[in-house]
PDB file of C-alpha atoms in Angstrom:
ATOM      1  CA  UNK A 661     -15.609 -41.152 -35.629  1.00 90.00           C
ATOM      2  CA  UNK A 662     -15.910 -38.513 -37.788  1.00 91.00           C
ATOM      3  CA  UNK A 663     -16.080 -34.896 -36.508  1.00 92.00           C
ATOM      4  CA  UNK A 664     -19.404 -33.813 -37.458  1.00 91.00           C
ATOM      5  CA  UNK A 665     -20.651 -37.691 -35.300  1.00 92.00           C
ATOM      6  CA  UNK A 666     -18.552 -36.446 -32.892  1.00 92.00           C
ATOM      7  CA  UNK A 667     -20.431 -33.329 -32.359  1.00 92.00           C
ATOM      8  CA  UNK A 668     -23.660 -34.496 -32.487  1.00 90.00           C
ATOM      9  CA  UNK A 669     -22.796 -37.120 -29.916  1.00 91.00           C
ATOM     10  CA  UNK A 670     -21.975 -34.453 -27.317  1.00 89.00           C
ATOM     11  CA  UNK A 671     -24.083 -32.787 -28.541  1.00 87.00           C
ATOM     12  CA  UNK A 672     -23.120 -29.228 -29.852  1.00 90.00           C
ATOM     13  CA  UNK A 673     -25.134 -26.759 -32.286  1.00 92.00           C
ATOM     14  CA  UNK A 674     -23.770 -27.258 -35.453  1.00 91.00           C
ATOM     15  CA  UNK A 675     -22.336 -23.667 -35.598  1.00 93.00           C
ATOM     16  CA  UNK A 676     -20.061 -24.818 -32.685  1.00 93.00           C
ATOM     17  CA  UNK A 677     -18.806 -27.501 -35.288  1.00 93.00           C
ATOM     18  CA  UNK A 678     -16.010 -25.612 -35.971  1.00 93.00           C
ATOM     19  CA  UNK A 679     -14.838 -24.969 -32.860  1.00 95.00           C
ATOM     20  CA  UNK A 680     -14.785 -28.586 -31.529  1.00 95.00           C
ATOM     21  CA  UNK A 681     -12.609 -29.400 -34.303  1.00 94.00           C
ATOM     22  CA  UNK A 682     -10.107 -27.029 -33.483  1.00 96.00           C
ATOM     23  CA  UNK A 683     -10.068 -28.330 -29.897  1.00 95.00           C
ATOM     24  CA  UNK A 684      -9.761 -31.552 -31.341  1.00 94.00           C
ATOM     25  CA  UNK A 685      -6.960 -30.637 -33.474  1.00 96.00           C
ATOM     26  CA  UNK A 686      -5.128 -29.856 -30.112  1.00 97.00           C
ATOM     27  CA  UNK A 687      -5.548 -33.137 -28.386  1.00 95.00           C
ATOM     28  CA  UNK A 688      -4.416 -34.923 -31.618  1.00 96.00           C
ATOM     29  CA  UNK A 689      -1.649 -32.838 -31.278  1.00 96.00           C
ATOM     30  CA  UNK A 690      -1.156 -34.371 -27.428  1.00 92.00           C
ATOM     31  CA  UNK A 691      -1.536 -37.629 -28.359  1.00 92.00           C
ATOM     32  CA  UNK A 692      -5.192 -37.947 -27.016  1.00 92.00           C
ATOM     33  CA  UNK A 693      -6.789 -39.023 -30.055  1.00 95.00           C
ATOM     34  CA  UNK A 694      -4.955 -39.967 -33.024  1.00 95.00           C
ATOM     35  CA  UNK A 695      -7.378 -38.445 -37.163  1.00 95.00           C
ATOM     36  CA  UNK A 696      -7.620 -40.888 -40.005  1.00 92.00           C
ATOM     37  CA  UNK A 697      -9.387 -40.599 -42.892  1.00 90.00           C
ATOM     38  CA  UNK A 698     -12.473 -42.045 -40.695  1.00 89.00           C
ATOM     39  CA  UNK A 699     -12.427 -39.599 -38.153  1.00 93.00           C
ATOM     40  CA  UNK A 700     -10.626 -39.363 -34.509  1.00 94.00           C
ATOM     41  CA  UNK A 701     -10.091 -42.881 -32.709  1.00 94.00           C
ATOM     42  CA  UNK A 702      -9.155 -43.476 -28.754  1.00 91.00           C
ATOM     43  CA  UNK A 703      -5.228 -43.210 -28.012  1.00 91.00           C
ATOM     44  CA  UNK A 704      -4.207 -45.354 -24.627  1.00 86.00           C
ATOM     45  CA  UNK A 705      -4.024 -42.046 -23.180  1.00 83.00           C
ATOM     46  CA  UNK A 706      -7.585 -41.524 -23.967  1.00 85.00           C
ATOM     47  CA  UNK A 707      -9.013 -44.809 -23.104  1.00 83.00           C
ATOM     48  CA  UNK A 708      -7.927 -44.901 -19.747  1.00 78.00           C
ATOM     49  CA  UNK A 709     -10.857 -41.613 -19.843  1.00 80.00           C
ATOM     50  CA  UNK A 710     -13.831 -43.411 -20.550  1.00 75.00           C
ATOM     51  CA  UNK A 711     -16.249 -42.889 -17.926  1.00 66.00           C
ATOM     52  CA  UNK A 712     -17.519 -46.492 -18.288  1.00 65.00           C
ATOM     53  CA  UNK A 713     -15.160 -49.159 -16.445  1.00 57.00           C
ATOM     54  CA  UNK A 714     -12.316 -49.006 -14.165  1.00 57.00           C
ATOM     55  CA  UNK A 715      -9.868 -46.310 -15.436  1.00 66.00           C
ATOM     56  CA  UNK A 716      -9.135 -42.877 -14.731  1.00 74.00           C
ATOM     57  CA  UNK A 717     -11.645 -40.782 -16.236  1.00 78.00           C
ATOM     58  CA  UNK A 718     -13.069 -39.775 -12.341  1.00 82.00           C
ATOM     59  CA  UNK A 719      -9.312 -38.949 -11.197  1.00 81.00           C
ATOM     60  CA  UNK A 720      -9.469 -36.429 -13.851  1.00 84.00           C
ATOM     61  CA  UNK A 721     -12.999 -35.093 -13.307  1.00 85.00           C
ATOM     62  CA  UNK A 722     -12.295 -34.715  -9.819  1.00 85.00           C
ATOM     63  CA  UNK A 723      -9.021 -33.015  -9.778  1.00 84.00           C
ATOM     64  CA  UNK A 724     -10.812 -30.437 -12.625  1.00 87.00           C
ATOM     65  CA  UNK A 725     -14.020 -30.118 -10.763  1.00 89.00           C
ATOM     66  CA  UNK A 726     -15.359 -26.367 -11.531  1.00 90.00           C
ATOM     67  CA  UNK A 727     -15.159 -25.154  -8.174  1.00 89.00           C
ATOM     68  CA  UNK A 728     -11.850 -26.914  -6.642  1.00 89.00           C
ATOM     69  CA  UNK A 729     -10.227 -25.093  -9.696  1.00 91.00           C
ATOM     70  CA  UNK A 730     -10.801 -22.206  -8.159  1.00 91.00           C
ATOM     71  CA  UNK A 731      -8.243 -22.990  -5.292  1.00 92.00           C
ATOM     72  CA  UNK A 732      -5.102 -22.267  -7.830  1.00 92.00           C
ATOM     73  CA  UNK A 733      -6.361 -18.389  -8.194  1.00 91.00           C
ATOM     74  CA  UNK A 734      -5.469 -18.242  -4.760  1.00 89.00           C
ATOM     75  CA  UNK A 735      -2.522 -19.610  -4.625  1.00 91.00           C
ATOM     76  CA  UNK A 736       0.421 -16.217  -4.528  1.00 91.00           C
ATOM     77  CA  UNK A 737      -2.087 -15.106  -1.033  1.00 87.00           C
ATOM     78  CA  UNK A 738      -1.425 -18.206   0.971  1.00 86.00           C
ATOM     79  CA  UNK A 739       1.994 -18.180   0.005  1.00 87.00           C
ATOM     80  CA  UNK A 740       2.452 -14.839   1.050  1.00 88.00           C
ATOM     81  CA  UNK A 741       0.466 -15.363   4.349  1.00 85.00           C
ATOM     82  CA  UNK A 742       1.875 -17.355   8.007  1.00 83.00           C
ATOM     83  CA  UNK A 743      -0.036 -20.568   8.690  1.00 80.00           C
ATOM     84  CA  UNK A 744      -0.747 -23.707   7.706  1.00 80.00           C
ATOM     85  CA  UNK A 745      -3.981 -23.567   6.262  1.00 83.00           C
ATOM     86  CA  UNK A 746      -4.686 -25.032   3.007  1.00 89.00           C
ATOM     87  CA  UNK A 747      -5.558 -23.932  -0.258  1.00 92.00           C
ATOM     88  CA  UNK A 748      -8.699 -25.491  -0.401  1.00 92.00           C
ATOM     89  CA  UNK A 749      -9.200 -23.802   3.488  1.00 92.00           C
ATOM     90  CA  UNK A 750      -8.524 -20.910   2.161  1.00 90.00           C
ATOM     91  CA  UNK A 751     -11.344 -20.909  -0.752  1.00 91.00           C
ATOM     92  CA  UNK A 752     -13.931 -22.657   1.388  1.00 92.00           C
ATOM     93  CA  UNK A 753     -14.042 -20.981   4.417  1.00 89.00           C
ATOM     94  CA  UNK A 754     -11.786 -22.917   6.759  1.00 90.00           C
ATOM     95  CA  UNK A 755     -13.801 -26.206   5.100  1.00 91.00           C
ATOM     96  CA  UNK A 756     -11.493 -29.401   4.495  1.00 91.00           C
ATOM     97  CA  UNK A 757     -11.826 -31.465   1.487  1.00 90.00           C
ATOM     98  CA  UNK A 758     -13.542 -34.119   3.709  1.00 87.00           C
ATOM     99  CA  UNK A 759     -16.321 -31.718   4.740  1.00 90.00           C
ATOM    100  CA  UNK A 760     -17.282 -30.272   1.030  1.00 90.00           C
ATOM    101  CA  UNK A 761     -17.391 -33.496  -0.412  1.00 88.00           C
ATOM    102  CA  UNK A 762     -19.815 -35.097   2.254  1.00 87.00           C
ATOM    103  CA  UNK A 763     -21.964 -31.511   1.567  1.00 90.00           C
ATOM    104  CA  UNK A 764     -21.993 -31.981  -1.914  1.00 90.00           C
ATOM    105  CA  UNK A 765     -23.408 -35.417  -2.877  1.00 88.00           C
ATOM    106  CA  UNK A 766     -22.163 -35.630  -6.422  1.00 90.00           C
ATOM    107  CA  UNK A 767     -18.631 -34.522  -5.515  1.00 89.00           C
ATOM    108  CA  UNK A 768     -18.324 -36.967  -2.477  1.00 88.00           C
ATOM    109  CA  UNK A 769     -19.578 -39.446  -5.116  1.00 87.00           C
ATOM    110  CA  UNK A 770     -16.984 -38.660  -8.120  1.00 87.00           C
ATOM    111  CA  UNK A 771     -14.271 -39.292  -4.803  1.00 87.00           C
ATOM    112  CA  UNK A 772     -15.287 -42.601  -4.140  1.00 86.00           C
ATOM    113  CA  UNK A 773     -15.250 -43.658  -7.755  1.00 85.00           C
ATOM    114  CA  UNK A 774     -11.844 -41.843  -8.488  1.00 86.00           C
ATOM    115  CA  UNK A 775     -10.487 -43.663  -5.533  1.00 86.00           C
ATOM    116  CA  UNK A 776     -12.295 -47.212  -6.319  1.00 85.00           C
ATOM    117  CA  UNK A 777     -10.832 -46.979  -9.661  1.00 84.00           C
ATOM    118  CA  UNK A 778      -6.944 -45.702  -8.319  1.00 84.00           C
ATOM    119  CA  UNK A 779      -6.906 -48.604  -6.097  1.00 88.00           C
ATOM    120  CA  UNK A 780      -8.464 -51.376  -9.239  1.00 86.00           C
ATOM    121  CA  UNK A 781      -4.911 -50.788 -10.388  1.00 83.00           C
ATOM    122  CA  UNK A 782      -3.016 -50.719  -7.717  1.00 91.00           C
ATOM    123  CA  UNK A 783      -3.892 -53.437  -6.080  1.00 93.00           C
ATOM    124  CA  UNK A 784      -4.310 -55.727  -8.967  1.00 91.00           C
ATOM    125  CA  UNK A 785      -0.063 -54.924  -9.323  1.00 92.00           C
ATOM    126  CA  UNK A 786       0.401 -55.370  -5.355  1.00 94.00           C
ATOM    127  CA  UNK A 787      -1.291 -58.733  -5.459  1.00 94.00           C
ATOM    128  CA  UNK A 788       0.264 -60.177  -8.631  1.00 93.00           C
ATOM    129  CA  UNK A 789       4.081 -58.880  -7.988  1.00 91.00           C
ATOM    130  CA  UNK A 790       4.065 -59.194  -4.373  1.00 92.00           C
ATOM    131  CA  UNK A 791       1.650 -61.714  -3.186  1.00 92.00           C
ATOM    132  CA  UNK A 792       4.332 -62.523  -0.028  1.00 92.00           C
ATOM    133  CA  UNK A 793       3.830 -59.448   1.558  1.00 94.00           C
ATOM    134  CA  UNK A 794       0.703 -60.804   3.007  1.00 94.00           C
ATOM    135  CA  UNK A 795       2.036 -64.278   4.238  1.00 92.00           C
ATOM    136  CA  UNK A 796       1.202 -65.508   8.045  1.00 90.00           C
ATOM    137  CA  UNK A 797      -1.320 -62.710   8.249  1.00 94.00           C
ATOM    138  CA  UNK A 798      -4.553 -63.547  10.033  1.00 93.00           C
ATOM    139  CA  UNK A 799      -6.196 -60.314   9.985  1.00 94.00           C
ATOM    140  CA  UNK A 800      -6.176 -57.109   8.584  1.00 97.00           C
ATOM    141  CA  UNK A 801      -7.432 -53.535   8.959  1.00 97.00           C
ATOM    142  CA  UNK A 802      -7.552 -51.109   5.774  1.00 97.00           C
ATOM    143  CA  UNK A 803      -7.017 -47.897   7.361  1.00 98.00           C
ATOM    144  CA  UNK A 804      -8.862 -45.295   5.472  1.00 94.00           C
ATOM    145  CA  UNK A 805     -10.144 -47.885   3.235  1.00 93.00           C
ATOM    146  CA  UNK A 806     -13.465 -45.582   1.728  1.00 90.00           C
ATOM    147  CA  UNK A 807     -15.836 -47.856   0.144  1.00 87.00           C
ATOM    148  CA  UNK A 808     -13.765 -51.142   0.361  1.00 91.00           C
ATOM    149  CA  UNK A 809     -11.792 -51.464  -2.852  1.00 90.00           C
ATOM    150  CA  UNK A 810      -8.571 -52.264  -1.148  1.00 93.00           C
ATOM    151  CA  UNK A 811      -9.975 -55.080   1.240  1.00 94.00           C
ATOM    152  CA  UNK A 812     -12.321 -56.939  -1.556  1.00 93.00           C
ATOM    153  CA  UNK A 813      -8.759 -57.048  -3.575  1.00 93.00           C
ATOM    154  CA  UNK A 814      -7.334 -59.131  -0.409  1.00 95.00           C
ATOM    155  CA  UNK A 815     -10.131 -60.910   0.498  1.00 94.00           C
ATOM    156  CA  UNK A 816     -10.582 -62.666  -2.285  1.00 94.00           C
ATOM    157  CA  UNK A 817      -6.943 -63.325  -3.303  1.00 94.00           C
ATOM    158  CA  UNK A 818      -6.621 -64.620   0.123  1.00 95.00           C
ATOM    159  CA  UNK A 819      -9.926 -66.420   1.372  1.00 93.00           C
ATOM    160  CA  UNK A 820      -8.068 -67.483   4.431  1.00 93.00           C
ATOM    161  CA  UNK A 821      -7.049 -63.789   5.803  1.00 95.00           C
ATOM    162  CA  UNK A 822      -9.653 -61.824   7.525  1.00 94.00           C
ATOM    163  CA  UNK A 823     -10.309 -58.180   6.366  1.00 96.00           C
ATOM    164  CA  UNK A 824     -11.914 -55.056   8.063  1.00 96.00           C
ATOM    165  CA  UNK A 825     -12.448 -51.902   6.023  1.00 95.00           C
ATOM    166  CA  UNK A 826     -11.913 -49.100   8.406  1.00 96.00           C
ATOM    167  CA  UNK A 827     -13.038 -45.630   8.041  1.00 95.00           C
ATOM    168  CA  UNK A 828     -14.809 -42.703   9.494  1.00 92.00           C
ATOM    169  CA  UNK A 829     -18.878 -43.608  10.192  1.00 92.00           C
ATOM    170  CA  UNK A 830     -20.404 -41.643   7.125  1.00 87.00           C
ATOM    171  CA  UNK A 831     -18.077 -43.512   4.677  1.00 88.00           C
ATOM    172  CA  UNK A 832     -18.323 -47.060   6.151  1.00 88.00           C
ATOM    173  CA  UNK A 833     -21.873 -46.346   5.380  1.00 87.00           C
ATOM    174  CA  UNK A 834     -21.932 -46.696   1.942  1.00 82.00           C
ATOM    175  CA  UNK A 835     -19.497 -49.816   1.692  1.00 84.00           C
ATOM    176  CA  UNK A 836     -21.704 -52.730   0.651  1.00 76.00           C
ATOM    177  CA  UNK A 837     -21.812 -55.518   2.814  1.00 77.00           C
ATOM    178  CA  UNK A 838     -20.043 -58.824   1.981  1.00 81.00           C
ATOM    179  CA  UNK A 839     -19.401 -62.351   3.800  1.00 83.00           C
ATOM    180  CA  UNK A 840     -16.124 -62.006   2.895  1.00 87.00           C
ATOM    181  CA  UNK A 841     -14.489 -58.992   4.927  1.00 92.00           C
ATOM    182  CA  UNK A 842     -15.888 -56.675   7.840  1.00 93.00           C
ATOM    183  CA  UNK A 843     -16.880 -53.095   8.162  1.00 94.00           C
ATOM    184  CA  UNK A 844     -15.947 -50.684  10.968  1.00 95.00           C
ATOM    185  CA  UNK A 845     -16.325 -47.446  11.756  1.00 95.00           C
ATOM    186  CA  UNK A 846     -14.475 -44.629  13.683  1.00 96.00           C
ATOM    187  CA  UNK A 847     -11.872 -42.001  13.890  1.00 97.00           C
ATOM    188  CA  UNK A 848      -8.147 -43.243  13.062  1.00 97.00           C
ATOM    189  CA  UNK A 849      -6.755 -40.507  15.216  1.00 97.00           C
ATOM    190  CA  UNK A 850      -8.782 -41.614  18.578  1.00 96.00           C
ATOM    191  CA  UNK A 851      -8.354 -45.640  17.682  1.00 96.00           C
ATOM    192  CA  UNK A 852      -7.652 -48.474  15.135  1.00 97.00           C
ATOM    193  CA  UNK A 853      -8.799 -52.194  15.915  1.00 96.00           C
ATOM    194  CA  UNK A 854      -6.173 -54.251  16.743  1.00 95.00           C
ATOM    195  CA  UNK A 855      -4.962 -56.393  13.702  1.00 96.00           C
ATOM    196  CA  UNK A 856      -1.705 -58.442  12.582  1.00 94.00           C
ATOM    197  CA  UNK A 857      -1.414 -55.836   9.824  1.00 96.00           C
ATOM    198  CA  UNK A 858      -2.818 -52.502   8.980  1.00 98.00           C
ATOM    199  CA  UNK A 859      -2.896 -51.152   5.614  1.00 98.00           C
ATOM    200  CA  UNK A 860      -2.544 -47.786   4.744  1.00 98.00           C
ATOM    201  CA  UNK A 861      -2.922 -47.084   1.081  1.00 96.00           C
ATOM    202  CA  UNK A 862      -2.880 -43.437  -0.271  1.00 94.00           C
ATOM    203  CA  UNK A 863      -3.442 -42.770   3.366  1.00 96.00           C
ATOM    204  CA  UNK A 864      -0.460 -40.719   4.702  1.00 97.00           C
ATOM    205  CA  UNK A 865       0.191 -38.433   1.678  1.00 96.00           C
ATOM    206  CA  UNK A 866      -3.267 -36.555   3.067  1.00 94.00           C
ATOM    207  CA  UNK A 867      -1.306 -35.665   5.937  1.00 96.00           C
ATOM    208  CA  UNK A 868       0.629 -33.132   7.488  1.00 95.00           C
ATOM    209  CA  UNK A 869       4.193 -34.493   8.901  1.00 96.00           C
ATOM    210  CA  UNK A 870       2.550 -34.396  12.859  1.00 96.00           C
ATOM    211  CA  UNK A 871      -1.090 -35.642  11.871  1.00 97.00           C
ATOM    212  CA  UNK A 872       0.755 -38.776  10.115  1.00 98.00           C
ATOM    213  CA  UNK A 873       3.343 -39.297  13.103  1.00 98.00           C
ATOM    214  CA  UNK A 874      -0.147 -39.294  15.300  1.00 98.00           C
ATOM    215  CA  UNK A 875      -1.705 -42.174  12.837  1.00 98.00           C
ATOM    216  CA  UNK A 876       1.031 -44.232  12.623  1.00 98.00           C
ATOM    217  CA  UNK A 877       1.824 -44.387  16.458  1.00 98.00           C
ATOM    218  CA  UNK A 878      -2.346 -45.701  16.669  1.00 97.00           C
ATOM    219  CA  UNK A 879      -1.377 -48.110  13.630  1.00 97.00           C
ATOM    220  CA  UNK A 880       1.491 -49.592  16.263  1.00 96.00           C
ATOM    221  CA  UNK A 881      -0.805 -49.779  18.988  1.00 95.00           C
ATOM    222  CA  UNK A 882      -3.396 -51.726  16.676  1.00 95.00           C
ATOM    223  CA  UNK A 883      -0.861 -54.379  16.106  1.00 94.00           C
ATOM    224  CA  UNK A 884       1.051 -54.336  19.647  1.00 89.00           C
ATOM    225  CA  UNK A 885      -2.084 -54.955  21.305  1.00 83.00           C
ATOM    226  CA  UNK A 886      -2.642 -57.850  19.022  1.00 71.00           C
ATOM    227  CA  UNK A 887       0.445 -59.734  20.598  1.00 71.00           C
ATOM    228  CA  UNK A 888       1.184 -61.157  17.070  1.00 74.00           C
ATOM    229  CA  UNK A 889       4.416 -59.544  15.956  1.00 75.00           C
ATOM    230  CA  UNK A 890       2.618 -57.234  12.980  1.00 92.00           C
ATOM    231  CA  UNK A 891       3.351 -54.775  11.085  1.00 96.00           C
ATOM    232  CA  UNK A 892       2.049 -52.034   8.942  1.00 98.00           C
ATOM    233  CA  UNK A 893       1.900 -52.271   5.293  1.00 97.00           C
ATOM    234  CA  UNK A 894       2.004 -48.672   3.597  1.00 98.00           C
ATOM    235  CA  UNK A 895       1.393 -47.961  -0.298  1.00 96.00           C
ATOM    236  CA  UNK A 896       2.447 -44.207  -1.289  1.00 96.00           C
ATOM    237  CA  UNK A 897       4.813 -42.483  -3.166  1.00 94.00           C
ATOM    238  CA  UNK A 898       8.318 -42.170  -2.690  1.00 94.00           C
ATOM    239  CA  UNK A 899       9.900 -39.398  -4.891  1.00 91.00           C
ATOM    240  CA  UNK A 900      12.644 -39.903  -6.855  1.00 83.00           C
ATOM    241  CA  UNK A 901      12.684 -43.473  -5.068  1.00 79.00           C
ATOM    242  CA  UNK A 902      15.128 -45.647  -7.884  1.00 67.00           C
ATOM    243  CA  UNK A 903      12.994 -43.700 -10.552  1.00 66.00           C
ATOM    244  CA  UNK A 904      15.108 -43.465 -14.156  1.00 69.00           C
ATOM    245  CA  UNK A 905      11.677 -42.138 -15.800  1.00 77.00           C
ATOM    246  CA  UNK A 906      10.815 -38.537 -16.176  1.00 82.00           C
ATOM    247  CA  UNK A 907       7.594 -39.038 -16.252  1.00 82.00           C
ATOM    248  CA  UNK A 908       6.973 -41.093 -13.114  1.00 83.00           C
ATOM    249  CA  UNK A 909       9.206 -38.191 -11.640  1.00 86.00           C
ATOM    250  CA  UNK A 910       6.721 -35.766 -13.117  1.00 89.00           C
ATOM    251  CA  UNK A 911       4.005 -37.243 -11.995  1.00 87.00           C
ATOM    252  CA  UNK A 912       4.944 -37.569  -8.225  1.00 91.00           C
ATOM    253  CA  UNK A 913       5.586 -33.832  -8.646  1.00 93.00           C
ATOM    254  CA  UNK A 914       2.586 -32.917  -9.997  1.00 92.00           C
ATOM    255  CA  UNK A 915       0.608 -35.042  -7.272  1.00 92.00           C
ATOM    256  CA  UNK A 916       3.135 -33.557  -4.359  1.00 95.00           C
ATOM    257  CA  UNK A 917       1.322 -29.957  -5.708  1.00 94.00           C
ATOM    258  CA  UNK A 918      -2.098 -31.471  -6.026  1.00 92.00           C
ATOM    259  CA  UNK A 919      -2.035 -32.605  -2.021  1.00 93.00           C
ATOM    260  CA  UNK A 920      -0.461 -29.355  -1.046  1.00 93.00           C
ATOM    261  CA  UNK A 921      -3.379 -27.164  -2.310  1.00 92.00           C
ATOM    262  CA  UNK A 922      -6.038 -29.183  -1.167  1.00 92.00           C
ATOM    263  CA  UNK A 923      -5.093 -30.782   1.919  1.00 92.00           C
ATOM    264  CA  UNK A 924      -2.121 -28.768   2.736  1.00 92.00           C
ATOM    265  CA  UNK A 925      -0.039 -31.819   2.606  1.00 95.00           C
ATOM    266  CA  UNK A 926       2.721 -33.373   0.358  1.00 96.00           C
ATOM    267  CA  UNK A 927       4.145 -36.057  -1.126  1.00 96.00           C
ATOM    268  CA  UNK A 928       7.230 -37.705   0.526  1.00 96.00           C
ATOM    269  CA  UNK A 929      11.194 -38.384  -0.074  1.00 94.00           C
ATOM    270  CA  UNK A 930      12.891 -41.517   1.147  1.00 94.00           C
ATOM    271  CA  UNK A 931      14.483 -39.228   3.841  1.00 96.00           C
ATOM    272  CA  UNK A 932      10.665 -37.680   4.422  1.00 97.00           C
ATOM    273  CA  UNK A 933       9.518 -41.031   4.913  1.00 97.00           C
ATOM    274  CA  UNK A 934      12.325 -42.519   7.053  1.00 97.00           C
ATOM    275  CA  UNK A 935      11.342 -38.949   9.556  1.00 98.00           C
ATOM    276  CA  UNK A 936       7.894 -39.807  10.411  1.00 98.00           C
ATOM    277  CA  UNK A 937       8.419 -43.321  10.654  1.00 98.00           C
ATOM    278  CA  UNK A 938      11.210 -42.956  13.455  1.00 97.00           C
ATOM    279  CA  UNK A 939       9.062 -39.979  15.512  1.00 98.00           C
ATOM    280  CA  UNK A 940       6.206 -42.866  15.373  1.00 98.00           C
ATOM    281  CA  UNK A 941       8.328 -45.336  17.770  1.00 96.00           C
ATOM    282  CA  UNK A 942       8.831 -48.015  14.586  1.00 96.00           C
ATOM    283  CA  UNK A 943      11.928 -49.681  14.840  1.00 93.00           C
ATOM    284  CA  UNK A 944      12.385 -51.346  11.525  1.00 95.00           C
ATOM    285  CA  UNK A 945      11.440 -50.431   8.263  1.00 97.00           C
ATOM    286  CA  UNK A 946      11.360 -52.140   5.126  1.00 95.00           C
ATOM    287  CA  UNK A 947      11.007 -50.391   0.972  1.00 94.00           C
ATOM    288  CA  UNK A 948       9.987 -53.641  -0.527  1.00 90.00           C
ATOM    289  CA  UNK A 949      11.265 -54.529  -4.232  1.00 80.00           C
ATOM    290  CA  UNK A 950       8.113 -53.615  -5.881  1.00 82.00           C
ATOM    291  CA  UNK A 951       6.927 -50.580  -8.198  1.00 79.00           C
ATOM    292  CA  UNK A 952       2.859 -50.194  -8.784  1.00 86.00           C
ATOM    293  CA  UNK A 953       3.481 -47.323 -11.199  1.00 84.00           C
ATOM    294  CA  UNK A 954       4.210 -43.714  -9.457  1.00 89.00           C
ATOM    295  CA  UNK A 955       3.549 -45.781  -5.933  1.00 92.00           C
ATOM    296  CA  UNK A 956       6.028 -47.640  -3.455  1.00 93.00           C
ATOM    297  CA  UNK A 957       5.297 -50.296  -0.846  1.00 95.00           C
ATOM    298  CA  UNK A 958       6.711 -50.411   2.832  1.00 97.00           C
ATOM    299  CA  UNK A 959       6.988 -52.469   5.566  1.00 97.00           C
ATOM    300  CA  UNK A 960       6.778 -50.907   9.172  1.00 97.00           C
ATOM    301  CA  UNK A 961       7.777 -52.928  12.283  1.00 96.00           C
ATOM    302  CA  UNK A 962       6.953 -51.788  16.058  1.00 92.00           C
TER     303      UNK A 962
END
């Protein structure tokens, strides 16, 4: 597309002309679009940002979001200060990222889609390189499971295994109902229904060290009070888990600062992980032979 199309496709004044071209001279430069004779054409890079189908363009909006920028300004005084407060506390009053995006419609919105679209990918991966994982199941919770993403993934790869969707009331609400998997609402701290496995997918990383000790010791009561053996399946990020790419690496990194300023949380070593999963009461553990991009799979056993 040529840059003057371009332009009037945004669109700009034509006196801005000038300066779009310049930005775009950048992102050519970044290997976001590549310039031909015919104008500027979509990089991979840049089609995974397309607003229309599942890719990545709502990650992106959401982690540049006007007003959660504003969190990073802040950043030297809650270093400097005692606490544990967030970033995003910080900014907003004591408010947690939860809160502000069920005030502000079109936020809470751009959340859902950003983690519809994170878990398109990662499930299709879980599913096609490690189907096994959910063998012998009968049931299954999705811990934290938003609008259902996760669970209509399972469900329909396997017919035969019953899904719930579990989150708190206000998101259940918006999941659209379906024959093939339940809905449930409450508070993962106070209870999880029992199930031969829960999931927790991009779940934990959210968490401070003692909120996630507290929501995997419910996970083990779910599936003890099943009487069905169990176990909970967990999809996060192990850094620098057998990782010979930089920019995997980088990328963990980048999301270990991301959850620190807003949620006051982090991303997790292998040592990290093995911590919290010992303080829950587990007594086996499992880092299955899978990679779904940045994200690792594991097996916990009451």
């Amino acid at each position: 597309m040529p840059l003057n199309e371009l332009a009037r496709s945004i669109p700009i004044p034509p006196e801005k002309d000038s300066m779009l071209g310049r930005l775009m001279a950048l992102l050519v430069n970044q290997g976001i679009f590549v310039q031909s004779e015919a104008g500027y054409q979509l990089t991979p890079a840049s089609e995974l940002l397309q607003t229309e189908g599942s890719n990545m363009g709502a990650n992106v909006r959401l982690v540049t979001d006007a007003e959660v920028l504003k969190i990073w300004g802040r950043l030297s005084e809650v270093l400097k200060e005692s606490g544990e407060r967030s970033l995003f506390e910080k900014v907003f009053d004591g408010k947690k990222l939860w809160e502000f995006a069920k005030e502000k419609p079109e936020y809470g919105k751009l959340f859902d889609e950003a983690m519809a679209n994170q878990s398109n990918s990662v499930m299709r991966g879980l599913i096609a390189s490690y189907p096994h994982i959910f063998d012998g199941l009968n049931n299954l919770v999705d811990v934290g499971g938003g609008t259902g993403t996760a669970v209509k993934f399972i469900a329909e790869a396997f017919p035969r295994l019953r899904c719930t969707v579990f989150d708190l009331p206000h998101v259940i609400a918006k999941v659209l109902k379906s024959e093939s998997f339940d809905v449930a609402g409450g508070d993962m701290f106070e209870m999880i229904p029992p199930a031969d496995a829960i999931f927790l997918k991009n779940v934990l990383h959210d968490w401070n060290d003692e909120d996630c000790v507290r929501i995997l010791k419910r996970c083990k009561e779910a599936i003890e009070s099943n009487n069905n053996g169990g176990k909970v399946i967990v999809v996060d990020i192990i850094i620098g888990f057998e990782s010979n790419d930089p920019k995997a690496t980088e990328t963990s990194l980048l999301f270990d600062i991301a959850m620190m300023g807003l949620f006051g949380s982090k991303e997790r070593n292998k040592q990290e992980w093995h911590d919290i999963i010992i303080r829950a009461g587990y007594s086996d553990y499992k880092i299955c032979p899978v990679q779904l991009g940045v994200y690792s799979v594991i097996e916990l056993y009451p």
